[in-house]
Structures are given as structure tokens and as C-alpha cells.
Amino acid sequence: MSPTMSVEADDCSPNTKSLHFLLVPLMAQGHMIPMVDLARLLAVRGVLVSFVTTPVNLARIQPIADQVSASSLPIHFIELPFPATDVGLPEGCENADLIPSAAFFLTFMNAQSLLRDPLESHLRIPNASKWPKPSCIISDNLQHWTADVALSLNIPRIIFHGPSCIYMSCQRFIDQNRAELQSAIEAASGEPVIIRGLPHPIQVSKHEVMAAWRSDPGWSKFVETVQLVEESAAGVVVNSFTELEPWYFERYREMMGKGKPIWPVGPLSLYNKEIDAKETRGRASSVDTNVLLRWLDEQENGSVVLVSFGSIARDTMDQLVELGQGLEATGRPFIWVVKWAEEMQGMNEWLTELEKRVEGRGMVIRGWAPQTVILEHAAVGGFVTHCGWNSTLEAVAAGVVMVTWPHFADQFLNERLVVDVLKVGVAVGVKEPTVLGLENKEEEVVQVGRGEVERAVEMLMGGGEEGEERRLRAKELREKAKMAMEKGGSSWEGLEDVIKYVAESAEKTGKGGHPF
Ligand code: UDP
């Protein structure tokens, strides 16, 4: 039975039927998309789900909301007003990918807490379907204000962590040992150093130890609040699976302490089985799926390279031109997803010329691509990725090897996992972050030349025996990922344990099953 078509809930015991999970995502594609998957997985397991969103974001996921209602999955989408203009953000700036420049980023993050009052007012209104009051909140870790809402409802707050366990455990280590790491980097003349006590020689760079935001009091306060509130969370839900990074799950558990359950529930993207669920994931696709699939069907198995840098990362036009020329030079078929081309003078025209030169072999998607549709097609063999955690996991789940091109945040440590630990990737060689890329919009910044692009893609798609072994390992990981999500698999059990935990907690406090 396909979950998307399911009307009845799976494994639904009377005990879980009255459980009501309130999900609060961060309004950013990389955080919202997996939370939508989580909402549907929870509903399929027989619990009621309310999903907090805002008008612009709801419009983006409306096709999914329609699929949910057609399949009678018990999910309510709670549409709360987001007063962007009240805090100086442009009208309708309700998602991180709509922020006009890096200068607005902190304002956007702080503005998320303005959802608190409308959410509490909403929760006070008796609901027409007589759903019980929420039994728990699953909140994005960065939505720290939800701790107060959980407290006022006297229910547990479980946090949803977008990133990998390697990132979370290494980041904690960095936070706890910053001075020591900084001295070690200085002693190594600014070169990266290895984090001690890990099963793999994981290197961290100066920019990861001394992140630029640390000197900004506003950002420091935001991060401190998130970290403080994280301590009070009842448990942590992670979009990863045990078999992918067992050492780092263990390490993260040790760091969080015995009393705090850490539940693996991913790769959440594998919830989406049907093409209509995949093609509408995140937002409407900028390309006709039929045209795309026809083109992919014409290519040889494993021959196509997908290039996409997620929803936020931005590169300068000079950098994009180098990337495009590198791709052209490989002579291999490719799909290149380019965002914000219209904001760069001359970029669209340059892309059109490129399309002419590579006609039949290269496809440029301007805007939003149905990423999992592409990655899971047999024609796709490689992925040039910014190493956002969702993209990384989606490539793992599709058995596709990666050229790693991190831009900021957790992406550098995800690269280490892909290249050094799992050995399913080739690093393009980025040394410095482009914080959001946004700050460089007007500058001529090139970090990776066309030669490096060509070299990395060649090594990935060819690469002799080493390349074959990489591809074999990627296929093995794909099978492990699928097994983790199947009934009885590690992530399937992880979600089961989350539900059990909430059921027990509701039982103890007698809060389950009460109407508003
Ligand atoms: N995505 C997509 N189409 C695009 C760009 C991104 O479907 O054109 C999806 C991608 O599959 C992933 C998410 O958006 O699920 C991006 O999350 P990730 O963590 O990879 O990167 P972020 O956008 O947070 O930097």
C-alpha cells in the first residue's frame, strides 16, 4: 500500500489515535520540506498532526495539502499571519529563500517568534473536528520560542534537527573546545586541524571554529538562546539513519546525555513514492515533468550529472560562468539548476547561449527543480551538490555519487562525511564559505575554476577502479537507506519510539484525549 494513497492509518492503536502532534517548522525550504514528509509519516502511523505554516509557504505546498486531503490523512495546516513588513522585511518575505540580502537574515530568524501569539490564539479556538489538544510539539530546533508554548500547554517539546549527526556532534565539540582548537589552528599556520577522539580523521577549518557570525552580538544571542532551550527538549528527532553515521549518532547521544532520546527517522524523502508527491515537493517545479522525464529516458543509465545548490546558496555570475564552462568541457550530459539568473545582468543571455552549444546534452532549469524525481531516475549517475543535508541524504537514498561543493554552515562537515567517511564523493576543493553567497552578489568572486569543475566531474563519473568502488558503495548505502525506512528498519522503529514516548507522556500527565 502506498502511503500517499493510504486512507487508513498504519499500525494505529487506540492509544495513538487520540495523540495530536503539533509540528512547527522553520520557514526555510531545507527545514520545511522534511517536516512536511514527517507530518505525513506521522499521520500514516495513526496520529493527528497540525502543521504550522504561513500564507506564502502554504501556497507553495498547496498541492501537497490537496493530496493530503484527498487521501484523508489527518493533517491540519494551520495558516498563521507572518507580519514581515512590521519588522522591516519586504512584503511576503516568509521563507529564507525570499530574503533579499544577507543583512536581513537575522531579522528574519528573530521574526519567526512573531508566530507565537497567533499560534496560541489559534490553539484557544475550539476546533471543528474536535481534535484533542496537542500531546506534544515537534519544533525545528531554531524555533526556540516554541519551548514557552510547550510549557504553557504542559506538553513535551521534541526538537527536529535538520542537520546530520556528524555536524551536530562536531559542532558541540567545537563549541566546547573553541580556545584549544583555535590555538591548534594558529600553530598550524591557519591550516585545518583534526578533531580528536573521533573514529575518522575529521578536519575542521578556521572558518568553522571562528564562524564570522560569532562577532555579531545579535547572532550570538540568537544562537545562545537556541542552545539554552535545546537543553530542555524532551528528545531529538534526526533526519538521518543509524547505518549511515553510527559513530556520530553514538557520539551525539553521549554528548546530549543519557536522559535525552535521539531518534533517527530518515531519510524522510523516501516517504514520497508517487511521482505527483515528488514533483510537488517544496514548491511547484519550473519544468514540465513529462518533458524532463522524456529527456532523462533518452540518456544512458548513470550518465547524467545533476548540478544544484539547494534553496539558499547563491553564487556570483562569474562563478556560475566558470561552473557552466566546466560542465560544458566534460562533454557529459547534465541538468543544471540555476536560481536567481534574472537578478544577474546578462546571466540569462549567457545561459541561453550555453543551452544552444550543448543542445540535446545539457538542460538548464531556471528556478525550482523536482530534485528527487531527477536524482532517482536511472539516467542520473552523479550530483554536484552544495552538501545541504537534505540534498546529501536524497543523493544517498538514490545511490548517486557526489561532487561536494559546500557553501556555508553544516555543509563543510557533511562534505567530510561524504568524502572521508562514506567515500562516495569527490571534493571540488572549496576552502572558504560564502556565508550565504548573498553578500558577494555584486563582486567578482570565483572560488572554483572551470578546470576544477571538469576535473572533479570526470573523477566522479569516470575515475577508474576508484570511481567504480565509489559507485558500488553508493548503491550499498541506497539499500541501507531503504531498509531503514521500511517496517522494522532503524528509522521506522525510531518514529515508532517517538510515538510511544509521546503516548506514555500523555498517559502520565493525563493530557491525551481532552478536547479543546
Ligand atoms: N530542492 C528542490 N528543488 C530545487 C532546490 C532544492 O527540490 O530546485 C529541495 C531539495 O531536494 C532539498 C531541499 O530543497 O530537499 C534543500 O535542502 P538542503 O538541505 O539540501 O539545502 P538548503 O536549501 O537548506 O541549503
Coordinates of C-alpha atoms and ligand atoms in Angstrom, one line a residue:
M1 CA 0.0 0.0 0.0
S2 CA 1.4 3.4 -0.9
P3 CA 1.5 5.8 2.0
T4 CA 0.3 8.7 -0.2
M5 CA -2.7 6.8 -1.3
S6 CA -3.4 5.5 2.2
V7 CA -6.7 6.4 3.7
E8 CA -6.4 4.2 6.8
A9 CA -3.6 4.7 9.2
D10 CA -0.9 2.0 9.5
D11 CA -0.4 0.3 12.8
C12 CA -2.8 2.6 14.5
S13 CA -3.6 1.5 18.1
P14 CA -6.4 3.1 20.1
N15 CA -3.8 4.6 22.3
T16 CA -2.2 6.6 19.4
K17 CA -5.5 7.6 17.8
S18 CA -6.0 10.4 20.3
L19 CA -2.5 11.7 20.1
H20 CA -2.1 15.1 18.4
F21 CA 1.4 16.2 17.2
L22 CA 1.9 20.0 16.6
L23 CA 4.7 20.5 14.1
V24 CA 6.4 23.8 13.9
P25 CA 9.0 24.0 11.0
L26 CA 11.5 26.8 10.3
M27 CA 10.2 28.7 7.3
A28 CA 13.1 27.7 5.1
Q29 CA 12.9 25.0 2.3
G30 CA 15.6 22.8 3.8
H31 CA 13.7 22.7 7.1
M32 CA 10.1 22.8 5.9
I33 CA 10.3 20.1 3.2
P34 CA 11.5 17.3 5.5
M35 CA 8.9 18.4 8.2
V36 CA 6.1 18.0 5.6
D37 CA 7.4 14.5 5.0
L38 CA 7.5 13.9 8.7
A39 CA 3.9 15.2 9.1
R40 CA 2.7 12.7 6.5
L41 CA 4.7 9.8 8.0
L42 CA 3.2 10.5 11.5
A43 CA -0.3 10.7 10.1
V44 CA 0.2 7.4 8.3
R45 CA 1.1 5.9 11.6
G46 CA -2.2 6.9 13.0
V47 CA -1.7 10.2 14.9
L48 CA -3.3 13.5 14.3
V49 CA -1.0 16.2 13.0
S50 CA -1.2 20.0 13.0
F51 CA 1.3 21.7 10.8
V52 CA 2.2 25.4 11.3
T53 CA 2.7 27.5 8.2
T54 CA 2.2 30.9 6.7
P55 CA 0.3 32.1 3.6
V56 CA 3.2 32.2 1.2
N57 CA 4.5 28.8 2.4
L58 CA 1.1 27.2 2.4
A59 CA 0.6 28.4 -1.2
R60 CA 3.9 26.6 -2.1
I61 CA 2.8 23.3 -0.5
Q62 CA -0.9 23.6 -1.5
P63 CA -0.5 20.6 -4.0
I64 CA 0.7 18.5 -1.1
A65 CA -2.1 19.8 1.2
D66 CA -4.5 18.8 -1.6
Q67 CA -3.0 15.3 -1.8
V68 CA -3.3 15.0 2.0
S69 CA -6.9 15.9 2.0
A70 CA -7.7 13.6 -1.0
S71 CA -6.1 10.7 0.9
S72 CA -7.9 11.7 4.2
L73 CA -4.7 11.8 6.1
P74 CA -5.4 13.5 9.4
I75 CA -3.3 16.7 9.0
H76 CA -4.4 20.2 9.6
F77 CA -2.4 23.0 8.0
I78 CA -2.5 26.0 10.4
E79 CA -2.0 29.2 8.4
L80 CA -0.7 31.9 10.6
P81 CA -0.1 35.5 9.5
F82 CA 3.6 36.5 9.2
P83 CA 4.0 40.2 9.7
A84 CA 7.1 40.6 7.6
T85 CA 6.7 44.4 7.0
D86 CA 6.2 45.1 10.7
V87 CA 9.9 44.1 11.3
G88 CA 11.3 45.7 8.2
L89 CA 11.2 42.7 5.9
P90 CA 9.8 43.0 2.4
E91 CA 6.1 42.2 2.0
G92 CA 5.7 38.4 1.6
C93 CA 9.2 37.6 2.8
E94 CA 8.0 34.4 4.6
N95 CA 10.7 32.0 3.6
A96 CA 14.5 32.1 3.9
D97 CA 14.9 31.9 0.1
L98 CA 12.9 35.2 -0.2
I99 CA 15.4 37.2 1.9
P100 CA 16.8 40.0 -0.4
S101 CA 20.2 40.2 1.2
A102 CA 22.3 38.7 4.0
A103 CA 21.6 41.8 6.0
F104 CA 18.0 40.7 6.6
F105 CA 18.8 37.2 7.7
L106 CA 18.9 37.7 11.5
T107 CA 15.8 39.9 11.3
F108 CA 14.0 37.0 9.5
M109 CA 15.1 34.5 12.1
N110 CA 14.1 36.7 15.0
A111 CA 10.7 37.4 13.3
Q112 CA 9.8 33.7 13.5
S113 CA 8.9 34.2 17.1
L114 CA 6.1 36.5 16.0
L115 CA 4.2 33.4 15.1
R116 CA 3.8 32.6 18.8
D117 CA 0.8 34.9 19.6
P118 CA -1.2 33.8 16.6
L119 CA -0.4 30.2 17.3
E120 CA -1.5 30.5 20.9
S121 CA -4.7 32.3 19.8
H122 CA -5.4 29.5 17.3
L123 CA -4.9 26.8 19.9
R124 CA -7.5 28.5 22.1
I125 CA -10.2 28.3 19.4
P126 CA -12.3 25.1 19.7
N127 CA -11.6 23.1 16.6
A128 CA -14.4 21.9 14.4
S129 CA -13.1 18.3 14.1
K130 CA -13.0 18.0 17.9
W131 CA -9.3 17.1 17.8
P132 CA -7.8 16.8 21.3
K133 CA -5.4 19.4 22.4
P134 CA -1.8 18.8 21.3
S135 CA 0.1 16.0 23.1
C136 CA 3.5 17.3 22.0
I137 CA 5.3 19.8 19.9
I138 CA 7.9 18.8 17.3
S139 CA 9.6 22.0 16.7
D140 CA 12.5 22.9 14.5
N141 CA 15.4 23.4 16.8
L142 CA 15.8 27.1 15.6
Q143 CA 12.1 27.9 16.6
H144 CA 13.3 28.3 20.2
W145 CA 10.1 30.2 21.2
T146 CA 8.1 27.0 21.0
A147 CA 9.6 26.0 24.4
D148 CA 7.3 28.5 26.1
V149 CA 4.3 27.3 24.1
A150 CA 5.0 23.7 25.2
L151 CA 5.5 24.8 28.8
S152 CA 2.2 26.7 28.8
L153 CA 0.4 23.6 27.4
N154 CA 2.3 21.3 29.8
I155 CA 3.4 19.0 26.9
P156 CA 6.8 17.8 25.8
R157 CA 8.7 19.7 23.2
I158 CA 10.7 17.4 20.9
I159 CA 13.2 19.1 18.6
F160 CA 13.6 18.4 14.9
H161 CA 17.2 18.7 13.8
G162 CA 17.7 19.4 10.1
P163 CA 21.4 18.6 10.0
S164 CA 23.4 15.4 10.3
C165 CA 24.7 13.8 13.5
I166 CA 28.3 14.3 12.3
Y167 CA 27.6 18.0 12.2
M168 CA 25.8 18.2 15.5
S169 CA 28.4 16.2 17.4
C170 CA 31.4 18.0 15.8
Q171 CA 29.7 21.4 16.3
R172 CA 29.2 20.6 20.0
F173 CA 32.8 19.6 20.3
I174 CA 33.9 22.8 18.6
D175 CA 31.7 24.9 21.0
Q176 CA 33.2 23.1 24.0
N177 CA 36.8 23.3 22.8
R178 CA 37.0 26.5 20.9
A179 CA 40.1 28.0 22.5
E180 CA 42.1 24.8 22.2
L181 CA 41.1 24.4 18.5
Q182 CA 41.9 28.0 17.7
S183 CA 45.4 27.7 19.2
A184 CA 45.9 24.4 17.2
I185 CA 44.9 26.1 14.0
E186 CA 47.2 29.1 14.8
A187 CA 50.1 26.7 15.5
A188 CA 49.3 25.0 12.1
S189 CA 49.6 28.5 10.4
G190 CA 45.9 28.6 9.7
E191 CA 45.6 25.2 8.2
P192 CA 42.7 22.8 9.2
V193 CA 43.2 20.6 12.2
I194 CA 41.8 17.1 13.1
I195 CA 39.1 16.8 15.8
R196 CA 40.5 14.4 18.4
G197 CA 38.7 11.4 19.7
L198 CA 36.7 10.6 16.6
P199 CA 36.9 7.3 14.7
H200 CA 37.8 9.2 11.4
P201 CA 40.3 12.0 10.9
I202 CA 37.7 14.8 10.5
Q203 CA 39.3 18.1 9.8
V204 CA 37.9 21.5 10.8
S205 CA 38.9 24.8 9.3
K206 CA 39.4 28.2 10.8
H207 CA 36.1 29.4 9.5
E208 CA 34.2 26.5 11.2
V209 CA 35.9 27.2 14.5
M210 CA 35.7 31.0 14.4
A211 CA 32.5 31.5 12.4
A212 CA 32.1 35.1 11.3
W213 CA 28.7 35.4 13.0
R214 CA 30.3 35.0 16.4
S215 CA 31.5 38.6 16.3
D216 CA 27.8 39.8 15.8
P217 CA 26.1 40.3 19.1
G218 CA 22.7 39.7 17.6
W219 CA 23.6 36.4 16.1
S220 CA 25.5 35.3 19.2
K221 CA 22.3 36.0 21.3
F222 CA 20.1 34.0 18.9
V223 CA 22.5 31.0 18.9
E224 CA 22.9 31.1 22.7
T225 CA 19.1 31.1 23.1
V226 CA 18.7 28.2 20.8
Q227 CA 21.4 26.2 22.6
L228 CA 20.0 27.0 26.1
V229 CA 16.5 26.0 25.1
E230 CA 17.8 22.8 23.4
E231 CA 18.8 21.5 26.8
S232 CA 15.2 21.5 27.9
A233 CA 14.0 19.5 24.9
A234 CA 12.4 16.1 25.7
G235 CA 14.2 14.4 22.8
V236 CA 15.6 14.9 19.4
V237 CA 14.3 13.7 16.1
V238 CA 17.0 13.5 13.4
N239 CA 16.6 13.2 9.7
S240 CA 19.3 10.6 9.2
F241 CA 19.6 6.9 9.7
T242 CA 21.7 4.9 12.1
E243 CA 23.5 2.8 9.4
L244 CA 24.7 5.9 7.7
E245 CA 26.6 7.5 10.5
P246 CA 26.5 5.1 13.5
W247 CA 29.6 6.6 15.2
Y248 CA 28.2 10.1 15.1
F249 CA 24.8 9.0 16.4
E250 CA 26.6 7.4 19.3
R251 CA 28.8 10.4 19.8
Y252 CA 25.8 12.8 19.7
R253 CA 23.9 10.6 22.2
E254 CA 26.9 10.7 24.6
M255 CA 27.1 14.5 24.3
M256 CA 23.4 15.0 24.9
G257 CA 23.4 12.8 28.0
K258 CA 21.6 9.6 28.9
G259 CA 18.2 11.1 29.7
K260 CA 17.7 12.6 26.2
P261 CA 16.4 10.2 23.5
I262 CA 17.8 10.8 20.0
W263 CA 15.5 9.2 17.4
P264 CA 16.6 8.6 13.8
V265 CA 13.6 9.0 11.3
G266 CA 15.2 9.4 7.9
P267 CA 15.8 9.7 5.0
L268 CA 12.4 11.4 5.2
S269 CA 12.4 12.0 1.4
L270 CA 11.8 8.3 1.0
Y271 CA 8.2 8.8 2.2
N272 CA 7.4 10.2 -1.3
K273 CA 6.7 7.2 -3.5
E274 CA 4.4 8.6 -6.2
I275 CA 5.6 10.9 -8.9
D276 CA 3.0 13.6 -8.0
A277 CA 4.2 13.7 -4.5
K278 CA 7.9 14.0 -5.6
E279 CA 7.3 16.6 -8.3
T280 CA 5.4 19.0 -6.0
R281 CA 7.8 18.6 -3.0
G282 CA 8.8 22.0 -1.7
R283 CA 7.1 24.1 -4.4
A284 CA 5.9 23.9 -8.0
S285 CA 8.5 22.8 -10.4
S286 CA 9.8 25.2 -13.0
V287 CA 10.0 22.4 -15.6
D288 CA 7.3 20.2 -17.1
T289 CA 7.9 16.8 -15.5
N290 CA 6.9 15.0 -18.7
V291 CA 9.5 16.9 -20.8
L292 CA 12.1 16.2 -18.1
L293 CA 11.4 12.5 -17.9
R294 CA 11.4 12.2 -21.7
W295 CA 14.8 13.8 -21.8
L296 CA 16.1 11.6 -19.0
D297 CA 14.7 8.5 -20.6
E298 CA 16.8 9.2 -23.7
Q299 CA 20.1 9.3 -21.8
E300 CA 22.2 6.3 -20.9
N301 CA 21.9 4.8 -17.4
G302 CA 24.2 6.5 -14.9
S303 CA 25.4 9.1 -17.4
V304 CA 23.8 12.3 -16.3
V305 CA 25.2 14.8 -13.8
L306 CA 22.8 16.9 -11.8
V307 CA 24.1 20.2 -10.5
S308 CA 22.1 22.0 -7.9
F309 CA 22.9 24.1 -4.8
G310 CA 19.7 23.9 -2.8
S311 CA 17.3 26.7 -2.0
I312 CA 19.5 29.5 -0.4
A313 CA 23.1 29.3 -1.6
R314 CA 23.9 32.0 -4.2
D315 CA 27.0 32.3 -6.4
T316 CA 28.3 35.3 -8.3
M317 CA 27.8 35.4 -12.1
D318 CA 31.5 34.9 -12.6
Q319 CA 31.4 31.7 -10.5
L320 CA 28.3 30.4 -12.4
V321 CA 30.0 31.0 -15.7
E322 CA 33.1 29.0 -14.6
L323 CA 30.8 26.2 -13.4
G324 CA 28.9 26.2 -16.7
Q325 CA 32.1 26.2 -18.8
G326 CA 33.5 23.3 -16.7
L327 CA 30.3 21.3 -17.3
E328 CA 30.4 22.0 -21.0
A329 CA 34.0 20.9 -21.1
T330 CA 33.2 17.5 -19.6
G331 CA 31.2 16.5 -22.7
R332 CA 28.8 14.7 -20.4
P333 CA 25.0 15.1 -20.2
F334 CA 23.9 17.3 -17.4
I335 CA 21.0 19.1 -15.8
W336 CA 21.9 22.3 -14.2
V337 CA 19.5 24.1 -11.8
V338 CA 20.2 27.8 -11.7
K339 CA 18.4 30.2 -9.4
W340 CA 18.2 34.0 -9.4
A341 CA 19.6 34.1 -13.0
E342 CA 17.3 37.1 -13.7
E343 CA 19.0 39.1 -10.9
M344 CA 22.4 38.9 -12.6
Q345 CA 22.8 41.2 -15.6
G346 CA 23.5 39.1 -18.7
M347 CA 23.2 35.7 -17.0
N348 CA 20.0 34.6 -18.7
E349 CA 21.5 35.5 -22.1
W350 CA 24.7 33.6 -21.2
L351 CA 22.7 30.6 -20.2
T352 CA 20.7 30.7 -23.5
E353 CA 24.0 30.7 -25.5
L354 CA 25.2 27.7 -23.4
E355 CA 21.9 25.8 -24.0
K356 CA 22.4 26.3 -27.7
R357 CA 26.0 24.9 -27.6
V358 CA 25.0 21.9 -25.5
E359 CA 21.6 21.2 -27.1
G360 CA 20.4 17.7 -26.5
R361 CA 23.1 17.1 -24.0
G362 CA 22.6 19.7 -21.4
M363 CA 19.4 21.0 -19.7
V364 CA 19.3 24.2 -17.7
I365 CA 16.4 24.5 -15.2
R366 CA 15.9 28.2 -14.2
G367 CA 14.1 28.2 -10.8
W368 CA 12.9 25.1 -8.9
A369 CA 13.6 21.6 -10.0
P370 CA 11.9 18.4 -8.8
Q371 CA 15.1 17.2 -7.3
T372 CA 14.1 13.8 -6.1
V373 CA 12.4 13.0 -9.4
I374 CA 15.8 13.7 -11.1
L375 CA 18.1 12.0 -8.6
E376 CA 16.0 8.8 -8.6
H377 CA 16.0 8.4 -12.3
A378 CA 18.2 5.6 -13.6
A379 CA 19.9 8.0 -16.1
V380 CA 21.4 10.1 -13.3
G381 CA 24.8 9.0 -12.1
G382 CA 26.3 12.0 -10.3
F383 CA 25.3 15.0 -8.3
V384 CA 27.3 18.2 -7.9
T385 CA 25.9 19.4 -4.6
H386 CA 26.3 22.2 -2.0
C387 CA 26.0 19.4 0.6
G388 CA 22.9 20.8 2.3
W389 CA 21.8 17.9 4.5
N390 CA 18.6 17.1 2.6
S391 CA 20.3 17.1 -0.7
T392 CA 23.1 14.9 0.7
L393 CA 20.6 12.4 2.1
E394 CA 18.5 12.4 -1.1
A395 CA 21.6 11.5 -3.1
V396 CA 22.4 8.7 -0.6
A397 CA 18.8 7.4 -0.8
A398 CA 19.1 7.4 -4.6
G399 CA 22.5 5.7 -4.7
V400 CA 24.1 8.6 -6.5
V401 CA 27.8 9.7 -6.0
M402 CA 28.6 13.3 -5.3
V403 CA 30.9 16.2 -6.2
T404 CA 30.9 18.2 -3.0
W405 CA 30.8 22.0 -3.2
P406 CA 29.9 23.3 0.3
H407 CA 28.9 26.9 0.7
F408 CA 28.1 27.5 4.4
A409 CA 27.0 26.2 7.8
D410 CA 26.9 22.4 8.2
Q411 CA 27.7 21.8 4.6
F412 CA 31.5 21.6 5.2
L413 CA 31.1 18.8 7.8
N414 CA 28.6 17.0 5.6
E415 CA 31.3 17.1 2.9
R416 CA 33.7 15.4 5.3
L417 CA 31.1 12.6 5.9
V418 CA 30.5 12.1 2.1
V419 CA 34.2 12.2 1.1
D420 CA 36.2 10.9 4.0
V421 CA 33.9 8.7 5.9
L422 CA 31.4 7.2 3.4
K423 CA 33.8 7.6 0.5
V424 CA 31.0 8.3 -2.0
G425 CA 32.2 11.7 -3.1
V426 CA 34.9 13.8 -4.7
A427 CA 35.6 17.3 -3.2
V428 CA 35.7 20.1 -5.7
G429 CA 38.1 21.9 -3.3
V430 CA 36.2 24.8 -1.7
K431 CA 38.2 26.2 1.2
E432 CA 36.2 29.3 2.3
P433 CA 32.5 29.7 3.0
T434 CA 30.4 32.1 1.0
V435 CA 28.2 32.9 4.0
L436 CA 25.1 33.0 2.0
G437 CA 26.7 33.9 -1.2
L438 CA 24.3 36.9 -0.9
E439 CA 27.0 39.3 0.3
N440 CA 29.0 38.7 -2.8
K441 CA 26.3 39.4 -5.2
E442 CA 28.0 42.4 -6.8
E443 CA 31.5 41.2 -6.5
E444 CA 33.6 39.1 -8.9
V445 CA 34.2 36.1 -6.7
V446 CA 35.3 32.8 -8.2
Q447 CA 36.3 30.0 -5.8
V448 CA 36.3 27.1 -8.2
G449 CA 37.6 27.5 -11.7
R450 CA 36.3 25.6 -14.8
G451 CA 39.3 23.3 -14.7
E452 CA 38.5 22.1 -11.2
V453 CA 34.8 21.6 -12.1
E454 CA 35.9 19.5 -15.1
R455 CA 38.4 17.5 -13.1
A456 CA 36.0 16.7 -10.2
V457 CA 33.1 15.7 -12.5
E458 CA 35.5 13.5 -14.6
M459 CA 36.8 11.8 -11.5
L460 CA 33.3 11.3 -10.2
M461 CA 31.7 9.9 -13.4
G462 CA 34.8 8.0 -14.6
G463 CA 37.6 7.7 -12.0
G464 CA 38.7 4.1 -13.0
E465 CA 38.6 1.5 -10.3
E466 CA 38.3 4.0 -7.5
G467 CA 35.3 5.5 -9.3
E468 CA 33.7 2.1 -9.6
E469 CA 34.2 1.4 -5.9
R470 CA 32.6 4.8 -5.1
R471 CA 29.6 3.9 -7.1
L472 CA 29.3 0.5 -5.6
R473 CA 29.4 2.0 -2.1
A474 CA 26.7 4.5 -3.0
K475 CA 24.5 1.7 -4.2
E476 CA 25.0 -0.2 -1.0
L477 CA 24.1 2.9 1.0
R478 CA 20.9 3.3 -1.1
E479 CA 19.8 -0.2 0.0
K480 CA 20.6 0.5 3.7
A481 CA 18.6 3.8 3.4
K482 CA 15.6 2.0 2.0
M483 CA 15.8 -0.7 4.7
A484 CA 16.0 1.9 7.5
M485 CA 12.6 3.3 6.4
E486 CA 10.8 0.0 5.8
K487 CA 8.7 -1.6 8.5
G488 CA 11.1 -2.8 11.3
G489 CA 14.0 -0.7 9.9
S490 CA 16.0 1.5 12.2
S491 CA 14.3 4.8 11.3
W492 CA 10.8 3.1 11.1
E493 CA 11.5 2.0 14.7
G494 CA 12.8 5.5 15.6
L495 CA 9.5 7.0 14.6
E496 CA 7.6 4.3 16.5
D497 CA 9.6 5.1 19.6
V498 CA 8.8 8.8 19.2
I499 CA 5.0 8.0 19.1
K500 CA 5.4 5.6 22.1
Y501 CA 7.2 8.3 24.1
V502 CA 4.5 10.8 23.5
A503 CA 1.8 8.3 24.2
E504 CA 3.4 7.4 27.6
S505 CA 4.0 11.1 28.4
A506 CA 0.3 11.9 27.6
E507 CA -0.8 8.9 29.7
K508 CA 1.3 10.1 32.7
T509 CA 0.1 13.7 32.6
G510 CA -3.4 12.7 31.6
K511 CA -3.3 15.2 28.8
G512 CA -4.2 12.8 25.9
G513 CA -7.7 12.8 24.5
H514 CA -9.0 16.0 26.0
P515 CA -10.9 18.2 23.6
F516 CA -10.1 21.9 23.4
Ligands
UDP1 N1 15.1 21.4 -3.7 C1 14.3 21.0 -4.8 N2 14.5 21.7 -5.9 C2 15.4 22.8 -6.1 C3 16.2 23.1 -4.9 C4 16.0 22.4 -3.8 O1 13.5 20.1 -4.7 O2 15.4 23.4 -7.1 C5 14.9 20.7 -2.4 C6 16.0 19.6 -2.2 O3 15.5 18.4 -2.8 C7 16.0 19.5 -0.7 C8 15.8 21.0 -0.3 O4 15.1 21.6 -1.4 O5 15.0 18.7 -0.2 C9 17.0 21.8 0.0 O6 17.5 21.4 1.2 P1 19.1 21.3 1.5 O7 19.3 20.9 3.0 O8 19.7 20.4 0.6 O9 19.7 22.7 1.2 P2 19.3 24.2 1.7 O10 18.3 24.7 0.7 O11 18.7 24.1 3.1 O12 20.6 24.9 1.6

